[in-house]
JSON list of C-alpha atoms in Angstrom, two decimals:
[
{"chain": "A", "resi": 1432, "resn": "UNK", "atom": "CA", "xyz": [58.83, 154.49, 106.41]},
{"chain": "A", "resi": 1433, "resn": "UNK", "atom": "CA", "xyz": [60.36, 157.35, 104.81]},
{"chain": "A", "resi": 1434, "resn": "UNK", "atom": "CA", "xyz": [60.39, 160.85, 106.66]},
{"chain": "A", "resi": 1435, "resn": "UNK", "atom": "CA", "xyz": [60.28, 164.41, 105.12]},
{"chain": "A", "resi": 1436, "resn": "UNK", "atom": "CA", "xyz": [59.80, 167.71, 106.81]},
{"chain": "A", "resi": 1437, "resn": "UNK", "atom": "CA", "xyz": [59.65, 170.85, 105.19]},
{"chain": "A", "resi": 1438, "resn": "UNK", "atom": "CA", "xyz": [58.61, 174.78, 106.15]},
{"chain": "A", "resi": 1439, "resn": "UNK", "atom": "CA", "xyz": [58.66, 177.95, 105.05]},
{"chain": "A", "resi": 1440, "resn": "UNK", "atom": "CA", "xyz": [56.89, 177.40, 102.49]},
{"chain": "A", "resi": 1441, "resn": "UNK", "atom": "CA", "xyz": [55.45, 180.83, 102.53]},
{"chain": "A", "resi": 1442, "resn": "UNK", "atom": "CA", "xyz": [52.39, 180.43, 99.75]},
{"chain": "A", "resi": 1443, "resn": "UNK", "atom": "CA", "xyz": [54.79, 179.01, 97.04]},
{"chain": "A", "resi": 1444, "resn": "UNK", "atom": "CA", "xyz": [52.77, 176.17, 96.09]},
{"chain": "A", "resi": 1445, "resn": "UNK", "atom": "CA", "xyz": [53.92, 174.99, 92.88]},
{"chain": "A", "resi": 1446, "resn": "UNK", "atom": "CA", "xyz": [57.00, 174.99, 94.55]},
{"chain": "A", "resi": 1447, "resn": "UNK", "atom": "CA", "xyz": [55.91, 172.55, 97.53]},
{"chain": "A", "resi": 1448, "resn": "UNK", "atom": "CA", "xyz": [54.08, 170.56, 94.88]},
{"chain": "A", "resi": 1449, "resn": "UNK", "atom": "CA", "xyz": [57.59, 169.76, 92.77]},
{"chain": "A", "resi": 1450, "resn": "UNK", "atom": "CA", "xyz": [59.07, 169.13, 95.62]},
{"chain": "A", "resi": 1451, "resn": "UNK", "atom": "CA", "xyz": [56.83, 166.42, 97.29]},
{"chain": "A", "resi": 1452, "resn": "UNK", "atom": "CA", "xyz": [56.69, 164.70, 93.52]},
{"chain": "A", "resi": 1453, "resn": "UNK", "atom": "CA", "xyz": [60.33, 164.94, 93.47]},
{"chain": "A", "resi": 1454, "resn": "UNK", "atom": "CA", "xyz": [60.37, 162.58, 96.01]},
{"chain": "A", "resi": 1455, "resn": "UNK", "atom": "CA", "xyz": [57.92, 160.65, 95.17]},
{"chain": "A", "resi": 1456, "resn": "UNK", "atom": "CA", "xyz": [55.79, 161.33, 98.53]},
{"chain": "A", "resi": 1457, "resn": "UNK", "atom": "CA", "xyz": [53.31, 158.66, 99.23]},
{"chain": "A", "resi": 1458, "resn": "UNK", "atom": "CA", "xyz": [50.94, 159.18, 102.02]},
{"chain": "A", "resi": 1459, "resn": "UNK", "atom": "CA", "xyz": [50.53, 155.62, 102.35]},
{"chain": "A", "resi": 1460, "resn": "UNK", "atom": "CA", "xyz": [53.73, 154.97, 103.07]},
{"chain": "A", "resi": 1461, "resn": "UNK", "atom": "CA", "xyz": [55.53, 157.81, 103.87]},
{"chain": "A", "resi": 1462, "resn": "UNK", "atom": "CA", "xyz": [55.67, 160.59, 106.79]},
{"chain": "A", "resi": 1463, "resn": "UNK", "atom": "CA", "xyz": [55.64, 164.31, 105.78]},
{"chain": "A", "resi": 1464, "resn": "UNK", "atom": "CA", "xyz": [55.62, 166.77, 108.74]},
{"chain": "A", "resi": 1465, "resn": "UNK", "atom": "CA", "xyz": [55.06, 171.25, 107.59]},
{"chain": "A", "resi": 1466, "resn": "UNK", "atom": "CA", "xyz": [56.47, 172.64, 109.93]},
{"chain": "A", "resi": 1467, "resn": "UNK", "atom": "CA", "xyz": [54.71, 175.66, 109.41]},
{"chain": "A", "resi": 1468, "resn": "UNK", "atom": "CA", "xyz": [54.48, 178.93, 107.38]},
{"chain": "A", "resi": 1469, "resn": "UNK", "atom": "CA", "xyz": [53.32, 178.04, 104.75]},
{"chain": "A", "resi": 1470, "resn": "UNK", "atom": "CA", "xyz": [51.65, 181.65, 104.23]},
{"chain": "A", "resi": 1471, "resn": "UNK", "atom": "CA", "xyz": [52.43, 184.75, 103.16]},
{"chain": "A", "resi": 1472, "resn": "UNK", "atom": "CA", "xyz": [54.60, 186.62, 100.20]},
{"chain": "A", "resi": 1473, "resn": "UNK", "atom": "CA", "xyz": [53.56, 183.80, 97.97]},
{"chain": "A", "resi": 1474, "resn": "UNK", "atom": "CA", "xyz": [50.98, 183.88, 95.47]},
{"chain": "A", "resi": 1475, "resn": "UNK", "atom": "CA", "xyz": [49.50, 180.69, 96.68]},
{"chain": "A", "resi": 1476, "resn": "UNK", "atom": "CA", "xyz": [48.72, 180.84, 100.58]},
{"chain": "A", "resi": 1477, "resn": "UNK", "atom": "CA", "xyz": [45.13, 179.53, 100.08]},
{"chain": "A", "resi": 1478, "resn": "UNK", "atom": "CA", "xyz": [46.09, 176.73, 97.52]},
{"chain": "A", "resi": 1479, "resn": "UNK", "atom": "CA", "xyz": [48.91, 175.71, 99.63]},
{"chain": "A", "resi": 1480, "resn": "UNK", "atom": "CA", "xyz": [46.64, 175.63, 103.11]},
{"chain": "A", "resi": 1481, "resn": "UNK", "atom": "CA", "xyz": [43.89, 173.94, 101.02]},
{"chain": "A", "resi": 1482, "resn": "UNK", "atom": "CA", "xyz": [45.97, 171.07, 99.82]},
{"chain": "A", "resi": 1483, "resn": "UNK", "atom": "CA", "xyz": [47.46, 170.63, 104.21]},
{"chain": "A", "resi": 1484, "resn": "UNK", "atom": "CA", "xyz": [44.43, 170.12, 105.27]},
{"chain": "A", "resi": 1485, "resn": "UNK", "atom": "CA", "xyz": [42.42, 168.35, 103.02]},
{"chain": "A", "resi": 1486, "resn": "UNK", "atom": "CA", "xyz": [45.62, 165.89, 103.03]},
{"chain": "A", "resi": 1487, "resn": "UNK", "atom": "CA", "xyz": [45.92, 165.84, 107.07]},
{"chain": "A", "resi": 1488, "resn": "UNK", "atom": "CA", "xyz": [42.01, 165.23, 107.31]},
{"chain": "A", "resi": 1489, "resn": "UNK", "atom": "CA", "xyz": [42.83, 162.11, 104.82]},
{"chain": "A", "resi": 1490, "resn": "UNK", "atom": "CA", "xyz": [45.97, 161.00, 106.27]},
{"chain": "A", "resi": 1491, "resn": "UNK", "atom": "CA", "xyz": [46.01, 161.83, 109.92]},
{"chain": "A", "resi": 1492, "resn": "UNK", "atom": "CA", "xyz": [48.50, 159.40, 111.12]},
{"chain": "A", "resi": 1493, "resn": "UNK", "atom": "CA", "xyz": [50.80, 160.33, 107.71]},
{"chain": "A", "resi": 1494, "resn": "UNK", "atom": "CA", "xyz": [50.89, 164.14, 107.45]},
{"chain": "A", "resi": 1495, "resn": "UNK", "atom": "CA", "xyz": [51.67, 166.29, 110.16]},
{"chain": "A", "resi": 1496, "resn": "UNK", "atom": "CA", "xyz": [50.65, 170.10, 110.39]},
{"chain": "A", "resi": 1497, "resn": "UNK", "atom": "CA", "xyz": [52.61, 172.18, 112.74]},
{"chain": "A", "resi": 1498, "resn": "UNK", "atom": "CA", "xyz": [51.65, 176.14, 113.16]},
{"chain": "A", "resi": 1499, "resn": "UNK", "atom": "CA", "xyz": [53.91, 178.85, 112.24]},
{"chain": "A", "resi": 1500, "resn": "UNK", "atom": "CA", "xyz": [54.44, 181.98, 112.97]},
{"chain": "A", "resi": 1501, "resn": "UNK", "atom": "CA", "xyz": [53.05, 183.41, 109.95]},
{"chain": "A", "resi": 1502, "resn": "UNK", "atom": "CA", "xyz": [50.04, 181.55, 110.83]},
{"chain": "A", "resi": 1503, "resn": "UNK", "atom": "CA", "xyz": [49.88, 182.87, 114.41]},
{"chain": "A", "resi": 1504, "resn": "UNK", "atom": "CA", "xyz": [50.07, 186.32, 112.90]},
{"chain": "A", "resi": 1505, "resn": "UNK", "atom": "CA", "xyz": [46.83, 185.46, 111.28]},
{"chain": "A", "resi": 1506, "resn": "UNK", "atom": "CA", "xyz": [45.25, 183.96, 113.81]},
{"chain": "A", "resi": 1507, "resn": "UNK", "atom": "CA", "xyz": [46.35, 187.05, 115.91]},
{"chain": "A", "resi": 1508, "resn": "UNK", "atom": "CA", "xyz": [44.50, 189.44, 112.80]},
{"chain": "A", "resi": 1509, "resn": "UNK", "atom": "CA", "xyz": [40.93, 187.27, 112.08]},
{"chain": "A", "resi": 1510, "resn": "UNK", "atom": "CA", "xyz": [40.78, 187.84, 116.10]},
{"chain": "A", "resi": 1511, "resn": "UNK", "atom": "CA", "xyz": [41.56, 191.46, 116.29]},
{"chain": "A", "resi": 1512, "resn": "UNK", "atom": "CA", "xyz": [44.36, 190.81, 118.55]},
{"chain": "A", "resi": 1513, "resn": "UNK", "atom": "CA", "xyz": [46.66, 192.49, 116.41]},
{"chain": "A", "resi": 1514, "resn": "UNK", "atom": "CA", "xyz": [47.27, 193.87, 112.80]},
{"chain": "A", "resi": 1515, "resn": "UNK", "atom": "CA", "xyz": [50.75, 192.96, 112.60]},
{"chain": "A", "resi": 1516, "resn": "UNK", "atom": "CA", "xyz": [49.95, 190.06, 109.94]},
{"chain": "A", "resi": 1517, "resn": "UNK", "atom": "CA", "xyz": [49.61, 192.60, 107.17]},
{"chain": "A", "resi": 1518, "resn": "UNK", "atom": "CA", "xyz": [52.92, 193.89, 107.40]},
{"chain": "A", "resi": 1519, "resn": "UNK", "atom": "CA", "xyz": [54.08, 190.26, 107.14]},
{"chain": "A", "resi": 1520, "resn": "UNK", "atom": "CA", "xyz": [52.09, 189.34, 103.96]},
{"chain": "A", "resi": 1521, "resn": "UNK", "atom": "CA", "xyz": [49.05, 189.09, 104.82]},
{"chain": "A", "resi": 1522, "resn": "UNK", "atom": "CA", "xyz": [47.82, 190.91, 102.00]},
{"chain": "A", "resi": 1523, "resn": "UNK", "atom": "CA", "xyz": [49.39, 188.31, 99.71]},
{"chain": "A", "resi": 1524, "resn": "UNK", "atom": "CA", "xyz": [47.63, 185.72, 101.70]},
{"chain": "A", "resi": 1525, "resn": "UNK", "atom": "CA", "xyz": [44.10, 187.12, 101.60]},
{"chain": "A", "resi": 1526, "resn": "UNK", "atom": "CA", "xyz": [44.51, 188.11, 97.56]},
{"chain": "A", "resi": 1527, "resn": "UNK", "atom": "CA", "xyz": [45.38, 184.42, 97.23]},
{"chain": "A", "resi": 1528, "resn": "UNK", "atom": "CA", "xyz": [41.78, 183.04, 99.34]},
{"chain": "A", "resi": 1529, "resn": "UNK", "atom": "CA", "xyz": [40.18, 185.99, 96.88]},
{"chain": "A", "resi": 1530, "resn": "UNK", "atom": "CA", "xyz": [41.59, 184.95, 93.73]},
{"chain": "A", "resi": 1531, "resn": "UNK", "atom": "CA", "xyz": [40.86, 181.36, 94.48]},
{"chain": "A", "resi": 1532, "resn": "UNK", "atom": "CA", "xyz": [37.10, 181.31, 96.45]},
{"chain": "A", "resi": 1533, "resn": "UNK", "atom": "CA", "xyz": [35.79, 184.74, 95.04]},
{"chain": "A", "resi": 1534, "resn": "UNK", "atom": "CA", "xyz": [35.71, 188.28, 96.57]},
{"chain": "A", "resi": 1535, "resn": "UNK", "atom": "CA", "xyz": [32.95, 187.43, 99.45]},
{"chain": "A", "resi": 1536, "resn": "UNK", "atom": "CA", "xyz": [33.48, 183.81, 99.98]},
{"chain": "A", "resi": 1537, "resn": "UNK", "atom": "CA", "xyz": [37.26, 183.89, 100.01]},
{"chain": "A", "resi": 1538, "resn": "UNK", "atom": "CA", "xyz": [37.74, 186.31, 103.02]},
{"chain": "A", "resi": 1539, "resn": "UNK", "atom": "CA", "xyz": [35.04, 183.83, 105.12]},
{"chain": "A", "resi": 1540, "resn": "UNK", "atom": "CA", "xyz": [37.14, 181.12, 104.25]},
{"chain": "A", "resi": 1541, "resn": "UNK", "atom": "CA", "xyz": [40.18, 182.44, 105.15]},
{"chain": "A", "resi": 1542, "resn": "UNK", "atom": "CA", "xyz": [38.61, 183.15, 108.29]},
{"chain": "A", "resi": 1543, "resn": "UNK", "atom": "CA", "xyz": [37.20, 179.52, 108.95]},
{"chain": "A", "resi": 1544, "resn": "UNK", "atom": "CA", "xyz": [41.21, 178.36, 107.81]},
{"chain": "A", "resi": 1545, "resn": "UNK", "atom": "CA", "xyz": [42.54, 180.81, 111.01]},
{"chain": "A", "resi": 1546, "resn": "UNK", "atom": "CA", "xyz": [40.63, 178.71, 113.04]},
{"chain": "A", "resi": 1547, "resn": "UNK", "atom": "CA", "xyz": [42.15, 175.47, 112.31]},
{"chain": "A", "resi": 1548, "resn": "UNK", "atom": "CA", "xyz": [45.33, 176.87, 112.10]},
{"chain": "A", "resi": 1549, "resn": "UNK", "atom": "CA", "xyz": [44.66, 177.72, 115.70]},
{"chain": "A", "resi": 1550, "resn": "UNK", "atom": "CA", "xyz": [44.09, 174.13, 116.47]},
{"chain": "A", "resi": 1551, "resn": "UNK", "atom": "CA", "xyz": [47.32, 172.81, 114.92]},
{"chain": "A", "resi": 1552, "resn": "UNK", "atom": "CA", "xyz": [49.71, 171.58, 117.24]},
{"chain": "A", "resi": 1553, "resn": "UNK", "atom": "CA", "xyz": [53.09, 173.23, 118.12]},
{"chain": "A", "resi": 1554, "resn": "UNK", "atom": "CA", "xyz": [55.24, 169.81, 117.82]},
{"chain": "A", "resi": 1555, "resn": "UNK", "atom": "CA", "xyz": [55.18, 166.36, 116.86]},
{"chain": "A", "resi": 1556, "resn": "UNK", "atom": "CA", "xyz": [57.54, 163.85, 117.94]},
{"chain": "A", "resi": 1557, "resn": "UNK", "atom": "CA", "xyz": [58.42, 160.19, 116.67]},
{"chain": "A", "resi": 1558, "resn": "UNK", "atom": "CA", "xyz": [60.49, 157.26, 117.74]},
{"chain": "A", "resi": 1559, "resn": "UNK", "atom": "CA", "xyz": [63.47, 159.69, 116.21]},
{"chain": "A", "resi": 1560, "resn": "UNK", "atom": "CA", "xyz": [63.02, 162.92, 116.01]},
{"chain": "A", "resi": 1561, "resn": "UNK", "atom": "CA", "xyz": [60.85, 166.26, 117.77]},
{"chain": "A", "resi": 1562, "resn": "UNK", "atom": "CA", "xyz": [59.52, 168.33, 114.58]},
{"chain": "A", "resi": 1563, "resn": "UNK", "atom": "CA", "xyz": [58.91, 172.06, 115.39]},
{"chain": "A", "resi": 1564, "resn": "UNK", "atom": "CA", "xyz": [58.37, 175.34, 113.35]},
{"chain": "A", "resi": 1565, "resn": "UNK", "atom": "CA", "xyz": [61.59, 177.57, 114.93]},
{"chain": "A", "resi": 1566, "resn": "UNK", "atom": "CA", "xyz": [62.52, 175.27, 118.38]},
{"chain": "A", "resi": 1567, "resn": "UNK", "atom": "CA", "xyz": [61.34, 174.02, 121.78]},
{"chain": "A", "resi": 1568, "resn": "UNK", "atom": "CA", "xyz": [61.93, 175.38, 125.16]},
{"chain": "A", "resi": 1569, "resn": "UNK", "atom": "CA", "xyz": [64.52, 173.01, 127.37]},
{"chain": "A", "resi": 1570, "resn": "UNK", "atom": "CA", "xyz": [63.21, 171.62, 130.58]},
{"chain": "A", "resi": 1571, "resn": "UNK", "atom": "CA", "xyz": [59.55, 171.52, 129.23]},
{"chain": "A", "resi": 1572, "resn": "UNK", "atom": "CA", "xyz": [57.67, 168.51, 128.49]},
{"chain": "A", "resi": 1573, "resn": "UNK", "atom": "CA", "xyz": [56.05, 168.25, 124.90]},
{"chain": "A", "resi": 1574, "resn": "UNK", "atom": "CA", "xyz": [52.59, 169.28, 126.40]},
{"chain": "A", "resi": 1575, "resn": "UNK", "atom": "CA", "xyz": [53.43, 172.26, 127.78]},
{"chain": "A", "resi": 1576, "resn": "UNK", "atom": "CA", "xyz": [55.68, 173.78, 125.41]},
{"chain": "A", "resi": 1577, "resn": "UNK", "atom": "CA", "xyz": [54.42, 177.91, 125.10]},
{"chain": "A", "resi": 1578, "resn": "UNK", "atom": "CA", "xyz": [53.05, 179.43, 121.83]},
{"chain": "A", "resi": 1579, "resn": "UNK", "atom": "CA", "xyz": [56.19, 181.54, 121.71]},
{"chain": "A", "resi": 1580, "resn": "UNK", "atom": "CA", "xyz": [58.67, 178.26, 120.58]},
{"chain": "A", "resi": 1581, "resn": "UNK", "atom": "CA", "xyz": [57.27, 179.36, 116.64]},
{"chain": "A", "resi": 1582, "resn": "UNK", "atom": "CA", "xyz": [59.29, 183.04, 117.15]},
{"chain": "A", "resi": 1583, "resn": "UNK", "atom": "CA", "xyz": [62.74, 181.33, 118.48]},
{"chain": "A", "resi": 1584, "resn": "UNK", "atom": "CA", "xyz": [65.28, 182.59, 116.49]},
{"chain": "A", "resi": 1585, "resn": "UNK", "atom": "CA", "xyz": [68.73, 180.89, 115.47]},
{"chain": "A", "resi": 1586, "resn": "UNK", "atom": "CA", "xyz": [70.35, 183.27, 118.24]},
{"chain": "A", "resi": 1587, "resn": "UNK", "atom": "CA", "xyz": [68.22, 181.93, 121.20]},
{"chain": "A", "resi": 1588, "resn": "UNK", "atom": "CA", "xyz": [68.87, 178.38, 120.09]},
{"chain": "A", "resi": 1589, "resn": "UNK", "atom": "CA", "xyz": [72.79, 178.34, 120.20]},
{"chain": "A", "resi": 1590, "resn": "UNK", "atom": "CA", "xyz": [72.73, 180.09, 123.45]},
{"chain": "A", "resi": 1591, "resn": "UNK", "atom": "CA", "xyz": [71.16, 177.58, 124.93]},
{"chain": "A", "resi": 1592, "resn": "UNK", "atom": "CA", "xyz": [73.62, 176.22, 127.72]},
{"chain": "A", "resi": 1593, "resn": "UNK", "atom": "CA", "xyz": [75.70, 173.00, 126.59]},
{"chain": "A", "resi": 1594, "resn": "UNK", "atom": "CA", "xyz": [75.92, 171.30, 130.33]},
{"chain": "A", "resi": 1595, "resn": "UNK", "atom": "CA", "xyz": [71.92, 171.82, 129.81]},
{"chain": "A", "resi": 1596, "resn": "UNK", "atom": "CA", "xyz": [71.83, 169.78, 126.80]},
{"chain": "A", "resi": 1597, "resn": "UNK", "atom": "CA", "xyz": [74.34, 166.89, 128.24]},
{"chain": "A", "resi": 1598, "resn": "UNK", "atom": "CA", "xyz": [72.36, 166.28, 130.92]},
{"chain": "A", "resi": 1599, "resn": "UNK", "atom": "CA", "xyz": [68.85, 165.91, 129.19]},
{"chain": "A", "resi": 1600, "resn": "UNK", "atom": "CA", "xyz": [67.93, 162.63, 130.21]},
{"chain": "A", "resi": 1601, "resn": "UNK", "atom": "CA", "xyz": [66.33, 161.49, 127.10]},
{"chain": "A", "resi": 1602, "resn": "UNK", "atom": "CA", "xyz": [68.06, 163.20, 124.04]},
{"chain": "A", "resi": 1603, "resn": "UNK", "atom": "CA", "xyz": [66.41, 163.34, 120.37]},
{"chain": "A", "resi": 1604, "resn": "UNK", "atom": "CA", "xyz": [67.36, 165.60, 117.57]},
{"chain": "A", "resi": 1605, "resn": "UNK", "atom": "CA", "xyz": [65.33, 168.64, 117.17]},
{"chain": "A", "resi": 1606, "resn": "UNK", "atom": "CA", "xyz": [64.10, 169.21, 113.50]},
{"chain": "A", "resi": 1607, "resn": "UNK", "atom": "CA", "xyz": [62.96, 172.77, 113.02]},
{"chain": "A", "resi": 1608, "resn": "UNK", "atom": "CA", "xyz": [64.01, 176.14, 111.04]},
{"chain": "A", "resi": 1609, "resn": "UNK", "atom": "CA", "xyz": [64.72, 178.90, 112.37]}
]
């Protein structure tokens, strides 16, 4: 089985679309894990969260969904927790649901999208690899990674101590972007 992870795809759809055919994806046979943001600045955020979960719901045990933190910012904003999301695109995301579902409808669906975003897990790990959205905390077990590991930065990551790493007693590569 063939393996593909992408993120940041930040509402470019027709981007994410050429690139999955470019590879020929095939959910029957092959593995595709988002690592998330795929919202925001784009001018397709609801197309692009339309097509990851319809296809998750279809291929559960294919395509993998991992939350961003574009999409905690927006989770954060539908529950008033804060209004940072706007200044990070938001905007762009909620003209997108608008344009696509219509001026009532689309803001209730972006709403009812927030809270399956909010559901999505932080990681997924195979037989070769642990998938995240920016990185995972060392010395904590997949289960109880925090919500924070989607705002690691590159910085954080290559501080992280090398005798730490040597002695992890089980040692996979980490697959995220930071």
């Amino acid at each position: 089985m063939r393996t593909f992870y992408t993120c940041d795809i930040h509402g470019d759809y027709n981007s994410f679309i050429s690139l999955i055919n470019h590879v020929n994806f095939n959910p029957e046979k092959d593995r595709l894990v988002i690592g998330g943001d795929m919202i925001n600045r784009g001018p397709k955020s609801a197309e692009m969260l339309q097509w990851a979960k319809n296809n998750h719901e279809q291929y559960t045990d294919r395509i993998h969904i991992l939350i961003g933190n574009h999409e905690e910012m927006m989770i954060w904003f539908m529950n008033e927790l804060s209004p940072m999301w706007m200044e990070f695109g938001g905007d762009d995301t909620i003209a997108s649901f608008k344009k696509v579902f219509g001026a009532e409808q689309g803001w209730d669906l972006a709403e009812e999208y927030a809270k399956w975003l909010e559901g999505l897990p932080l990681i997924f790990e195979d037989d070769y690899a642990i998938y995240t959205h920016a990185g995972v905390r060392i010395g904590v077990d997949k289960e109880n990674q925090p919500r924070e590991i989607v705002w690691i930065n590159q910085k954080e990551l290559l501080e992280i101590d090398e005798t730490i790493l040597k002695n992890l007693d089980r040692w996979k590569i980490c697959i995220s972007w930071s």
